[in-house]
Coordinates of C-alpha atoms in Angstrom, one line a residue:
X1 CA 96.6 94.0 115.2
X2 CA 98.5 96.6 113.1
X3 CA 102.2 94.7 111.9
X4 CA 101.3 91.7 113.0
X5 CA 101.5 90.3 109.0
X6 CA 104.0 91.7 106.8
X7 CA 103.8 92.3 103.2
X8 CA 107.2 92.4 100.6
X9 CA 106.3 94.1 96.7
X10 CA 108.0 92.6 93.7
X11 CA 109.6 94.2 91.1
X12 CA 108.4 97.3 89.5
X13 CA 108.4 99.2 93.0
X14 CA 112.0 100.8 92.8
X15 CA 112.7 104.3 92.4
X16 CA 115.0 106.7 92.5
X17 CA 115.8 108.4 96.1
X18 CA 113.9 104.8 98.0
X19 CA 115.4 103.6 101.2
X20 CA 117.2 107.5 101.4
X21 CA 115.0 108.3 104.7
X22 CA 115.7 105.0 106.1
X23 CA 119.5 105.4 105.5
X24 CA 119.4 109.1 107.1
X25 CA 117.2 108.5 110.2
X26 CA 118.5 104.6 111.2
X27 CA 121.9 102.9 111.9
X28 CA 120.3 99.8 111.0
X29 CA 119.0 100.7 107.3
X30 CA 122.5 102.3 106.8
X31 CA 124.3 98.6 107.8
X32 CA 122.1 97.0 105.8
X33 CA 123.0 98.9 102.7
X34 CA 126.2 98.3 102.8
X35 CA 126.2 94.7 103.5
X36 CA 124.3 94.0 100.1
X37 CA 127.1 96.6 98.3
X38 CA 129.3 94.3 99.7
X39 CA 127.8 91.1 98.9
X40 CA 127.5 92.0 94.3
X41 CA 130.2 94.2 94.8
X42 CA 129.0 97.3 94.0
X43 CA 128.0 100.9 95.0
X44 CA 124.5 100.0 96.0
X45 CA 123.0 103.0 97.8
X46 CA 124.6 105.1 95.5
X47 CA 122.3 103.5 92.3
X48 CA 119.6 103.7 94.4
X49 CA 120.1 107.6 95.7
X50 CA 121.5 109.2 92.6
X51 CA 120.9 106.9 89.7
X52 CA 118.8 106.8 86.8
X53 CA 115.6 105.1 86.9
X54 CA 116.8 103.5 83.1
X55 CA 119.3 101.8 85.3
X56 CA 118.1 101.2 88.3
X57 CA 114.9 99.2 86.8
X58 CA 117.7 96.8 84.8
X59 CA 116.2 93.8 87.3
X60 CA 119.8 92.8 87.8
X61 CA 120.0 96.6 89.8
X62 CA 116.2 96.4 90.8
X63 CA 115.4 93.0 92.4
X64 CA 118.9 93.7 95.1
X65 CA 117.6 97.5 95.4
X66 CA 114.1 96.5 96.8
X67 CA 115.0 93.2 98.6
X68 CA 117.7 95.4 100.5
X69 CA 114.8 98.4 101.3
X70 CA 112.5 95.5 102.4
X71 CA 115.3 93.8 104.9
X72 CA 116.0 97.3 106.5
X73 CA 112.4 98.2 107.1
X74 CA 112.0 94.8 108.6
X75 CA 115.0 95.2 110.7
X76 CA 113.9 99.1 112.2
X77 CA 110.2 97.0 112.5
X78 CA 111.9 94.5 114.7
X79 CA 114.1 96.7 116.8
X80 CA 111.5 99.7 117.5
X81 CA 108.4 97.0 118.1
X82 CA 110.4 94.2 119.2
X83 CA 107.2 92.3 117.6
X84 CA 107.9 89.4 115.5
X85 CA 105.1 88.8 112.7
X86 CA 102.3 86.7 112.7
X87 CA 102.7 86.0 108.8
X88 CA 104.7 86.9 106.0
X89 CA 104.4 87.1 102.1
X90 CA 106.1 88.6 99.4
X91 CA 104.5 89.4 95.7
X92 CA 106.9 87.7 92.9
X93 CA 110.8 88.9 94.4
X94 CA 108.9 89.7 97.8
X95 CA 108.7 86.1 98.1
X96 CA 112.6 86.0 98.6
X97 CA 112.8 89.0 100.5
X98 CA 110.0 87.6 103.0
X99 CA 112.0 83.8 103.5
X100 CA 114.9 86.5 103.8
X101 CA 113.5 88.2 107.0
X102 CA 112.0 84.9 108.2
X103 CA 115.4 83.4 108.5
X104 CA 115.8 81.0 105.4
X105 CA 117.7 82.6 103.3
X106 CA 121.4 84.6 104.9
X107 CA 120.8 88.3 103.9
X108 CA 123.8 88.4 101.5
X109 CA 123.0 85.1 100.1
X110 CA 119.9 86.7 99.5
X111 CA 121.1 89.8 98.1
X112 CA 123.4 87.7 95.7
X113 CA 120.5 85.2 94.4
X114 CA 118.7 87.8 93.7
X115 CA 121.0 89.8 91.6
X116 CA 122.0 86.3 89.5
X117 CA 118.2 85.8 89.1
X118 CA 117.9 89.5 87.7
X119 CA 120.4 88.9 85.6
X120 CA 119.4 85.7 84.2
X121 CA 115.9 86.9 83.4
X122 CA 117.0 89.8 81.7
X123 CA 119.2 87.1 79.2
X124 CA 116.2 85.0 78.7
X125 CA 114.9 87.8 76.9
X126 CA 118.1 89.9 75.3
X127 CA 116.0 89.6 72.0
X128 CA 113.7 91.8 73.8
X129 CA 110.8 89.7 72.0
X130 CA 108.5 90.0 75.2
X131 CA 106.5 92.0 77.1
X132 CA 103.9 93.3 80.1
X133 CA 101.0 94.8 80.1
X134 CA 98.1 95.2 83.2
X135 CA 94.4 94.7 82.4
X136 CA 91.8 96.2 84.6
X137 CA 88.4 95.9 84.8
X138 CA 87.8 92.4 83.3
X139 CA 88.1 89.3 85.6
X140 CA 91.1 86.9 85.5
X141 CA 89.3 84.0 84.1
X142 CA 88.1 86.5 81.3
X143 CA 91.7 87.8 80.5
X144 CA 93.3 84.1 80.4
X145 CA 90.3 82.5 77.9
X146 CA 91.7 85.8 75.5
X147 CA 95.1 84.9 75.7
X148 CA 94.6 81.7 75.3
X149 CA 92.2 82.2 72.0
X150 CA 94.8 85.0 70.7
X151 CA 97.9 82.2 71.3
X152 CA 96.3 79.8 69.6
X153 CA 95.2 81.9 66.7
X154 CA 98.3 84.4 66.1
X155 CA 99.9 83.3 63.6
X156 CA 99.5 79.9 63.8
X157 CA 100.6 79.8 67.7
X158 CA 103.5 81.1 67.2
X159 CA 104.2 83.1 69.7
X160 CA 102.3 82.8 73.4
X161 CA 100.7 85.4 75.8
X162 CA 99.4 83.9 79.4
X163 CA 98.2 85.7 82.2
X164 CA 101.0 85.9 84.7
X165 CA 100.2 88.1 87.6
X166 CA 96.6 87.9 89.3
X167 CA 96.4 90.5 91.8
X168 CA 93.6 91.5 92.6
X169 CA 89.5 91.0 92.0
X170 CA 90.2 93.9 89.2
X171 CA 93.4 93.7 88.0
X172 CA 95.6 90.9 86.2
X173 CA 98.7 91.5 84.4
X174 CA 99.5 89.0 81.0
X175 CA 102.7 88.2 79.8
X176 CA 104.0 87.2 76.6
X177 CA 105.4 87.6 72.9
X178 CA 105.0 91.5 72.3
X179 CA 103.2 90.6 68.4
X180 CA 100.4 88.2 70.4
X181 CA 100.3 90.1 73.6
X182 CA 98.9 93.4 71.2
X183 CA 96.5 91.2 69.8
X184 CA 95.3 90.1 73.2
X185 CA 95.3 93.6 74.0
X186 CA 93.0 94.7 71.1
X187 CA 90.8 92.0 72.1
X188 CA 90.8 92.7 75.7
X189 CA 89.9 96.5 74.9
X190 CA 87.3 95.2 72.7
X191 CA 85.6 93.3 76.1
X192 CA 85.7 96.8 77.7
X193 CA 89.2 96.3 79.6
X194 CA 91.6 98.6 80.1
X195 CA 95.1 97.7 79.3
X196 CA 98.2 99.8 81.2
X197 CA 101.7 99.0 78.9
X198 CA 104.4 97.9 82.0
X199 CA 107.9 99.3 81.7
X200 CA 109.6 95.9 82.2
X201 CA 112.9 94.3 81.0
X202 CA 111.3 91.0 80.0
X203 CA 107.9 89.2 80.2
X204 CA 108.2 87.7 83.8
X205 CA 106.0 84.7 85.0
X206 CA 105.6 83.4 81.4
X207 CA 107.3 80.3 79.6
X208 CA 109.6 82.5 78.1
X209 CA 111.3 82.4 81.6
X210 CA 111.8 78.7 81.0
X211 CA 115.3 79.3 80.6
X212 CA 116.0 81.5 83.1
X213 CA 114.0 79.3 85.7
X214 CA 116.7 76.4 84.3
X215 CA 120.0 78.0 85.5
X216 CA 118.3 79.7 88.2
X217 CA 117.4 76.1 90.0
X218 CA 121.1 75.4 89.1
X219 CA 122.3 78.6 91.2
X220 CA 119.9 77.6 93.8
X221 CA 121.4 74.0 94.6
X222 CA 124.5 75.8 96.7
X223 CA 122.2 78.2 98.5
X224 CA 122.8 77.3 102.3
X225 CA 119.3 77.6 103.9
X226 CA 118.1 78.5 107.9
X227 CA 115.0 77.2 109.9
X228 CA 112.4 79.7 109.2
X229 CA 111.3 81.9 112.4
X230 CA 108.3 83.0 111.2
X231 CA 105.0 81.4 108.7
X232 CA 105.8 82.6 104.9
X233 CA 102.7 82.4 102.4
X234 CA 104.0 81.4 99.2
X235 CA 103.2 83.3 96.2
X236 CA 103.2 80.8 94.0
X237 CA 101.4 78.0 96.5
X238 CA 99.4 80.6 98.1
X239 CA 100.2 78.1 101.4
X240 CA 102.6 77.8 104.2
X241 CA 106.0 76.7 103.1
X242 CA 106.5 73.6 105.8
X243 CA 110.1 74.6 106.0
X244 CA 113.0 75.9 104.6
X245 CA 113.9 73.0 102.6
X246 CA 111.3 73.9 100.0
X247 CA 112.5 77.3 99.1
X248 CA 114.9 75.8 96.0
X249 CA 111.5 74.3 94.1
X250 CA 109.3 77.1 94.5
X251 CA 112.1 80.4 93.5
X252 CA 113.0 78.4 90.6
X253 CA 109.0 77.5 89.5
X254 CA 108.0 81.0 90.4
X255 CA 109.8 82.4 87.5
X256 CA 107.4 81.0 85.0
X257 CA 104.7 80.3 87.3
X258 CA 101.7 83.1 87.3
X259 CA 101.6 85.6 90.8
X260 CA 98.3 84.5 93.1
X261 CA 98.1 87.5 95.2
X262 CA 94.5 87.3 95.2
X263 CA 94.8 83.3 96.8
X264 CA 97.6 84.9 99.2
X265 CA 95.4 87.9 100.5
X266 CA 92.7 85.6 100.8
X267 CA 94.4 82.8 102.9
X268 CA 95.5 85.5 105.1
X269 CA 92.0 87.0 105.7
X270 CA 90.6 83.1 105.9
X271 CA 93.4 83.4 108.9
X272 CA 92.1 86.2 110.8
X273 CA 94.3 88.9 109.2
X274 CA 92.9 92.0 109.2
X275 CA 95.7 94.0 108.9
X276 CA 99.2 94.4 107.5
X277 CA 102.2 96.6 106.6
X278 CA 103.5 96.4 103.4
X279 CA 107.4 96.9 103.4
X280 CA 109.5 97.7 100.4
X281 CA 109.3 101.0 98.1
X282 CA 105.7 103.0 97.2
X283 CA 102.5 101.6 98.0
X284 CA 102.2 99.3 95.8
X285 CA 100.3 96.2 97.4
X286 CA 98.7 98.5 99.8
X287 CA 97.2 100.0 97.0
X288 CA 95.9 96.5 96.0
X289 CA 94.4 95.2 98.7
X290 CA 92.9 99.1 99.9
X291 CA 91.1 99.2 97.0
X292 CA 89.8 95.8 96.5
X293 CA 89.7 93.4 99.7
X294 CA 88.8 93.8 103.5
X295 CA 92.5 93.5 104.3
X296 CA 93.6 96.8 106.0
X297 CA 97.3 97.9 104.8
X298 CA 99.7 100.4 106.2
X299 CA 102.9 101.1 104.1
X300 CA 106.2 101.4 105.9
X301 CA 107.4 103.4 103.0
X302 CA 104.4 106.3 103.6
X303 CA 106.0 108.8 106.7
X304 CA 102.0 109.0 108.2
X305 CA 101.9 105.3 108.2
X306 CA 105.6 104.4 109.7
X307 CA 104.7 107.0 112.2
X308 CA 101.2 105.5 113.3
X309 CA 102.7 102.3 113.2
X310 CA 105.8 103.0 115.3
X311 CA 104.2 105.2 117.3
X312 CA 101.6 102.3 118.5
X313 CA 104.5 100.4 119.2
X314 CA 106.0 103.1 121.1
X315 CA 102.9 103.5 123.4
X316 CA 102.6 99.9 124.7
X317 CA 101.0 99.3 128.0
X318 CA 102.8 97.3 131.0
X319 CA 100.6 94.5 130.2
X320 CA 101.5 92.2 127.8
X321 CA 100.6 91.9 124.1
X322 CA 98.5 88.9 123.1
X323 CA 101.0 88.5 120.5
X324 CA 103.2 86.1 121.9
X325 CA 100.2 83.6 122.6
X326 CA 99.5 84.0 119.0
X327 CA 102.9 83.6 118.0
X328 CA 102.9 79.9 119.8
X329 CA 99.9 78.8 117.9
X330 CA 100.9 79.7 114.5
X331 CA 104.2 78.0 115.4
X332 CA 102.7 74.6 116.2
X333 CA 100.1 75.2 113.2
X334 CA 103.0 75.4 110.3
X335 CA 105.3 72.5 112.1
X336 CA 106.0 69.5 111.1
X337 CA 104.5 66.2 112.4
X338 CA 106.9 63.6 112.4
X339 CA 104.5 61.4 115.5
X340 CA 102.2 58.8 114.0
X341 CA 100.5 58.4 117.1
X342 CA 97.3 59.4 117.1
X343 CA 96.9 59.3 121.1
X344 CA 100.1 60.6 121.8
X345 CA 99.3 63.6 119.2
X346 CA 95.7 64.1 120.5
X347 CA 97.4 64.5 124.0
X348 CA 100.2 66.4 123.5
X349 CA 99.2 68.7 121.0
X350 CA 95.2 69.0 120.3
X351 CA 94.2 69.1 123.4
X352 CA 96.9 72.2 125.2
X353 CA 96.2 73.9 121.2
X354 CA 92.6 74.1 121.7
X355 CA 93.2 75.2 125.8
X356 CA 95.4 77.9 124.5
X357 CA 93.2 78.9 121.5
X358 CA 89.8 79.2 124.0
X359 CA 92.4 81.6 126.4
X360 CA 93.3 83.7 123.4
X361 CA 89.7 84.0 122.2
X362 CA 88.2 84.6 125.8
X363 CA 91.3 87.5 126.0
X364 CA 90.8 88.9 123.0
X365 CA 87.0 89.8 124.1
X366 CA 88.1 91.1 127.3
X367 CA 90.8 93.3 127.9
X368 CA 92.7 92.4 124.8
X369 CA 95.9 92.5 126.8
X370 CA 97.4 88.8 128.8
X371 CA 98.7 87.9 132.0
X372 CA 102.4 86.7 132.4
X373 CA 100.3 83.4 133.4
X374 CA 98.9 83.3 130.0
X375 CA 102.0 83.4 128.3
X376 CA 103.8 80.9 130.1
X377 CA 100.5 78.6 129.7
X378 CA 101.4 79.3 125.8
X379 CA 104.8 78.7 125.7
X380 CA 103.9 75.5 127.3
X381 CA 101.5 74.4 125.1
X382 CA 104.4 75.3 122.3
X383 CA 106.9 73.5 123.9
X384 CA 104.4 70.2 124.1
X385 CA 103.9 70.6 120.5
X386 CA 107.4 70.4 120.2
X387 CA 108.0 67.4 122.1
X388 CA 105.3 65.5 120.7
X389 CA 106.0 66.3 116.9
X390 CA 109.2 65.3 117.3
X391 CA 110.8 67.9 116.0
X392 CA 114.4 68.2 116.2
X393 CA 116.2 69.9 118.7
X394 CA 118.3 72.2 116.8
X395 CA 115.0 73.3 115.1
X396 CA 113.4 73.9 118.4
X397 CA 115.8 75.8 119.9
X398 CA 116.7 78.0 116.6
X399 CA 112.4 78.6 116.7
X400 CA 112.3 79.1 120.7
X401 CA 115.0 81.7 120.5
X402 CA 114.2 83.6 117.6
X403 CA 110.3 83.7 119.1
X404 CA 111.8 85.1 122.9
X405 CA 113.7 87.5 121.4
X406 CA 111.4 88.5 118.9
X407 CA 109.1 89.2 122.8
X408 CA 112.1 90.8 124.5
X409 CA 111.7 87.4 126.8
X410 CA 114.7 85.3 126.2
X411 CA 116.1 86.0 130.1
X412 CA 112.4 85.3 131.0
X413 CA 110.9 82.0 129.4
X414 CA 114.6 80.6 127.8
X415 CA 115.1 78.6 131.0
X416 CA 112.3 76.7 130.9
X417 CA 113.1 75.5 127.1
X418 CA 116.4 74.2 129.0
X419 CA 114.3 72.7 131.7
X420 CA 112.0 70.6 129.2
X421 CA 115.1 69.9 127.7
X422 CA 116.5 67.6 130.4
X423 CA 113.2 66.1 131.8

């Protein structure tokens, strides 16, 4: 299913004139650009259209730029589909922009964390002592057992160069010291890797971001969060966040904490991902997982690909999509259990998942299009899982409504979450 898992880059994606087609062609990129001018107080679309690319990459400038590109592609996704997504995940800063869109993070709160934590990083490294640089062709285990050796070794451990990004089967990026990191290089070049310099403002996802990570957990502590609507893959965990309430921990351990994209990309394929759209500037992590994994991505960003994609959306039968059913499942998969009994849990919730998940299966080899009997039979089974759990009401109904409108079938199914309600 094409969109049904959505993708958010990190840093090192922005460039001059992105979002500018968005902005032209939809009301809703257009409000969304000016709400996160508003929110840092500042001009922006303009940096984004008509800027330099010096300034623009500052990561105060770049981490609001593409979290705000990301949001209104998300939004114009929503409104044209009306799909919601199966899973999301965001590389480094596309980890924030992905809880963004999944309702745990407030958009401007989001826009304004992310501007603090640009900032911040840049002043862990004012000295401009560190640096970037991407290895290919040498595996990720090979690349950290050099840094490692050239850490220990350069002048007498001094100065430290990790690996900090693994993101793909053929391509890490290492972090560091600038003296150490060139020594790693030279030996890393030596092995018969080649080494691409990054164009960076400091050495992210290294201990020299120990500081940074510091005050950023501080900043974090006042962030009011939401009930996420939607599954977000951690790209730090490379698992389900079990709700919002772990966002704080994981932002402020991702700064020094090593990207694992490869883990990420591979729990969505252990998932039944086979497809995804990457949203945010370029082509970056469709680039990644095209040339390296079975994981098909289309990239909002590319006009051929936004058009195949919307356009599939556009052409919908007047049978329904099986997303909805799969929708339910992945709902009661990433909930919380808060029901010790084992009978009660068998009952209630293995027994109507595994009816639902033989419907889906037995659809999906058919016609690959449901029944309005087959939804409700899902939404049942959801609303069971619910009950049983114990999950709180508030929760339920934030999830149940965000999921019907998501399906363009809040006037449809919403009573019956008010029926269960008062039984």
């Amino acid at each position: 299913m094409v969109g049904g898992t959505l993708l958010f880059p990190g840093q090192g994606s922005q460039y001059v004139g992105m979002g500018k087609d968005l902005y032209r062609k939809y009301e809703l990129a257009k409000e969304t650009f000016h709400e996160a001018s508003e929110a840092i107080n500042m001009d922006l679309t303009k940096l984004m259209f008509e800027g330099s690319m010096e300034e623009l990459t500052r990561t105060e400038y770049a981490q609001p730029a593409i979290l705000t590109v990301g949001m209104a592609m998300y939004k114009i996704y929503r409104d044209l589909l009306g799909k919601a997504p199966q899973f999301l995940a965001g590389h480094s800063l596309g980890e924030i922009t992905a809880l963004t869109c999944a309702g745990g993070i407030p958009f401007d709160s989001a826009v304004r964390i992310v501007h603090r934590r640009g900032e911040l990083m840049r002043v862990a490294d004012d000295a401009g002592s560190g640096a970037m640089a991407a290895v290919m062709s040498l595996s990720a285990a090979e690349v950290a057992a050099i840094c490692k050796h050239a850490s220990s070794s350069f002048q007498g451990g001094a100065e430290i160069v990790v690996v900090s990004n693994i993101n793909s089967d053929d391509q890490v990026v290492i972090s560091g010291h600038k003296g150490v990191l060139n020594e790693a290089v030279q030996r890393i070049s030596k092995r018969g890797g080649v080494v691409i310099p990054l164009h960076v403002s400091a050495p992210f996802h290294s201990p020299l971001m120990a500081p940074a990570a510091q005050l950023f957990a501080e900043e974090l502590k006042g962030l009011k969060l939401g009930t996420l609507q939607h599954p977000v893959v951690s790209s730090v965990t490379a698992r389900l966040y079990r709700s919002a309430d772990e966002i704080p921990a994981v932002l402020a351990e991702q700064i020094t904490a090593p990207v694992q994209w490869t883990a990420v990309i591979r729990f969505l394929l252990e998932n039944g991902v086979s497809e995804a759209v990457e949203m945010g500037p370029q082509s970056i992590l469709k680039k990644l997982a095209n040339n390296s994994t079975a994981l098909r991505v289309l990239s909002f960003d590319h006009e051929p690909d936004r058009e195949q994609l919307l356009g599939k959306g556009r052409d919908e039968g007047q049978d329904y999509s099986l997303d909805f059913i799969i929708q339910c499942l992945t709902i009661v998969t990433c909930m919380r259990n808060r029901n010790r009994d084992l009978e009660q849990y068998e009952q209630g919730v293995v027994v109507p998942y595994r009816e639902v998940q033989t419907m889906l299966n037995e659809l999906q080899l058919s016609l690959g299009r449901a029944e309005w009997k087959h939804l409700v039979k899902a939404y049942e089974m959801l609303i069971s899982a619910f009950h049983t759990k114990l999950v709180p009401e508030n929760e339920q109904k934030d999830r149940l409504e965000q999921l019907l409108q998501d399906n363009g079938l809040k006037d449809k199914l919403g009573s019956r979450f008010l029926a269960s309600n008062r039984s």
